[in-house]
C-alpha positions in Angstrom: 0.0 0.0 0.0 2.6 2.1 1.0 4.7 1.6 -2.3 1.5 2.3 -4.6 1.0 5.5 -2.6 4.1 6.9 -2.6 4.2 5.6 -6.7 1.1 7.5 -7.4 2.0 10.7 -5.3 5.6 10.8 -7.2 4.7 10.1 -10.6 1.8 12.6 -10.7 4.0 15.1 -9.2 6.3 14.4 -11.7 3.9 14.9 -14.5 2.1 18.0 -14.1 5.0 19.8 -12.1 7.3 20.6 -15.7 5.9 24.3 -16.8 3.5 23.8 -19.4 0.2 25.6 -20.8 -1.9 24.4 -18.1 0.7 25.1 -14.9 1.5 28.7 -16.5 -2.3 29.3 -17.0 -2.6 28.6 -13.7 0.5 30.5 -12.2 -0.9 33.9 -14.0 -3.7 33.5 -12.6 -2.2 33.4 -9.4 0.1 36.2 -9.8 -2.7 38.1 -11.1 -4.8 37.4 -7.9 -8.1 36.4 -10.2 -10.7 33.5 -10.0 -7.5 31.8 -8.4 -9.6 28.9 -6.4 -11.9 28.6 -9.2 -8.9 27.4 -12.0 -7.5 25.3 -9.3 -10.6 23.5 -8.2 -11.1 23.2 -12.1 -8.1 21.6 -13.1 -7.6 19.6 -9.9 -11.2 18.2 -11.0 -10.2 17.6 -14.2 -6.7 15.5 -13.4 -9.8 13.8 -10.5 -11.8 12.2 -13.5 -9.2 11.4 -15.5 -6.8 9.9 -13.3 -9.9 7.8 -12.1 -11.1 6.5 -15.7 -7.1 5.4 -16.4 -7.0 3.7 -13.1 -10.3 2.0 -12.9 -10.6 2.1 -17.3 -7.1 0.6 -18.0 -7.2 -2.2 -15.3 -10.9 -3.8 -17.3 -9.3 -3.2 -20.8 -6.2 -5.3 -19.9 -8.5 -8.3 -18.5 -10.1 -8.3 -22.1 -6.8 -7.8 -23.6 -3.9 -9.2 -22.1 -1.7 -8.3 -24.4 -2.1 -4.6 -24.0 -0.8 -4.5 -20.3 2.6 -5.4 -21.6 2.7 -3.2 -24.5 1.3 -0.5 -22.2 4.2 -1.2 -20.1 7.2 -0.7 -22.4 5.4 1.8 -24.3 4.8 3.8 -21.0 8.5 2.9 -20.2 9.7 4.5 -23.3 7.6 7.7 -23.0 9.4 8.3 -19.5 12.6 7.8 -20.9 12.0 10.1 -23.4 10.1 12.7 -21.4 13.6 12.5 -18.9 15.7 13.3 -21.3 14.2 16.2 -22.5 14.0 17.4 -19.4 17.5 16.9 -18.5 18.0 18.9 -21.8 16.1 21.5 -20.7 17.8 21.5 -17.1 21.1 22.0 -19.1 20.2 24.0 -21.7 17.1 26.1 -21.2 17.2 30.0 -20.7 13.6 30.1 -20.3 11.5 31.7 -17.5 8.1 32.2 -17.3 6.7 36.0 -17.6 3.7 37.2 -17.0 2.1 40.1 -18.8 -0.3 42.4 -17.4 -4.0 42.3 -19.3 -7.5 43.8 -18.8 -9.5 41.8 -16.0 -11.3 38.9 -17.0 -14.6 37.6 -16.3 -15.2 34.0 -14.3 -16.9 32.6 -17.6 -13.7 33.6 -19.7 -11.5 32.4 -17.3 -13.1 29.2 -16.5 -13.7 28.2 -20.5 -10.1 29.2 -21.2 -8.9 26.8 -18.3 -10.9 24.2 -19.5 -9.8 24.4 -22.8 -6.0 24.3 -22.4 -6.5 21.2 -19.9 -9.0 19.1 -21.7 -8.1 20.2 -25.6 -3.9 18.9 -24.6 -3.3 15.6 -26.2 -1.0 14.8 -23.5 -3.4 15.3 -20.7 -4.9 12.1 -21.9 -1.2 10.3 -22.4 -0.2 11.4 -18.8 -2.9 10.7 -16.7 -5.7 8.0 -18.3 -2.6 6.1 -20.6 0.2 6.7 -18.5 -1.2 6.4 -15.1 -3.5 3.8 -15.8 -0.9 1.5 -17.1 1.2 2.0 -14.4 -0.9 1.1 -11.6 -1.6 -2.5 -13.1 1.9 -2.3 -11.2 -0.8 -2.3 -7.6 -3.5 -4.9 -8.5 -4.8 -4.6 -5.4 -4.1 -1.0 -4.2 -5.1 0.4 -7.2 -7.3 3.0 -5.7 -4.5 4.0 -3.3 -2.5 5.0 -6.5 -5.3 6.9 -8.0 -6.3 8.6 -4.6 -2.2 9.6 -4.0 -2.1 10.8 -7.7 -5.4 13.0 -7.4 -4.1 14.5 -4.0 -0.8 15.0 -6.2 -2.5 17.3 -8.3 -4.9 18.7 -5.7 -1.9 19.9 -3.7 0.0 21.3 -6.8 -2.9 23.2 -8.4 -3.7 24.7 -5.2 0.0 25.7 -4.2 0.9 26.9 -6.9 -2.3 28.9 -8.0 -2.1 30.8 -4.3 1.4 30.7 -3.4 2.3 32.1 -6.8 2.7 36.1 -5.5 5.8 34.5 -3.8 7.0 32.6 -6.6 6.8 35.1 -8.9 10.5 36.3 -8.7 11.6 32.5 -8.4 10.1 31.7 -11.1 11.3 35.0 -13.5 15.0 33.2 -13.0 15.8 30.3 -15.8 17.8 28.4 -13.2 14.9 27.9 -10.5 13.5 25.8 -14.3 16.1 24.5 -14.7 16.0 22.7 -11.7 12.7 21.5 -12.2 13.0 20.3 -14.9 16.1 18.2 -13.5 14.4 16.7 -10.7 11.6 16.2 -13.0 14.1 13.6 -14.8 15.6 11.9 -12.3 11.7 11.1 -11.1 10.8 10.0 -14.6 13.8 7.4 -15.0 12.9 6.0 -11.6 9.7 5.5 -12.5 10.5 4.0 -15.5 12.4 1.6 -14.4 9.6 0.4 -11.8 7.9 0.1 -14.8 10.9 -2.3 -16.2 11.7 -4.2 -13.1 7.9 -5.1 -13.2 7.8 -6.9 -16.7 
């Protein structure tokens, strides 16, 4: 039990933690000090339902299909490997840092459809957290639902930290080094993970 939580908690961290669309969506939001608990309760929501159908989806699909488990597995494997090494690029080689530009005030309804369109229009929300996720918990037959519950308070936790602690990140987080490190630890996570995912074939 302990090993599925701490899997779940760790690889949805790992996941949604590299700065992306939906994280700096959220951040300005923060920064800005606007409709901040409603984008986080949105996309914490969001990950919620889709962690759950990958979790509880995946594990019936691979009793219908045994053979996708396995090709779930390496395939998973491979995306982890690959999604390390670009962030160990980025920890090397990225300048980047994450601005934010001051704009006109925006109503809840514009704010809410935007957020829901970057989260649920990615094509990698659906890799990450229904394909990705749900392969790997077939790793937890029986704990399952302690990998999806550590996963969805992953994302509950980051949503919410970073949308309200973001007036104190906002210098932090103006500095391409401070990305640089996440994106490092965000590799090391990823190849640890992978190789669970290895050891368990």
């Amino acid at each position: 039990m302990t090993s599925a939580f701490f899997s779940g908690l760790t690889m949805s961290l790992g996941l949604i933690v590299a700065i992306g669309a939906q994280n700096a969506f959220v951040l300005r939001q923060g920064l800005r000090n606007e409709h901040v608990f409603a984008v986080c309760l949105t996309c914490a929501l969001s990950d919620a339902v889709l962690v759950t159908l990958g979790v509880a989806g995946f594990g019936r699909l691979t009793g219908q299909f045994p053979w996708l488990e396995p090709v779930m597995r390496y395939g998973g494997a491979a995306f982890l490997l690959w999604y390390a090494a670009r962030s160990l690029r980025s920890a090397l080689r990225s300048e980047a840092a994450l601005t934010v530009k001051d704009a006109p005030p925006a109503t809840l309804r514009q704010v809410l459809l935007a957020c829901l369109a970057i989260t649920w229009l990615n094509p990698h929300v659906y890799l990450d957290t229904v394909v990705l996720l749900g392969s790997v918990s077939t790793q937890f037959a029986g704990n399952r639902p302690v990998f999806a519950a550590a996963a969805i308070l992953a994302s509950v936790t980051f949503f919410f930290a970073l949308g309200y602690g973001a007036r104190l990140l906002r210098p932090v987080f103006a500095r391409p080094g401070t990305w640089r490190l996440v994106d490092g630890s965000i590799a090391v996570v990823m190849v640890f993970i992978a190789a669970g995912l290895l050891r368990g074939a």
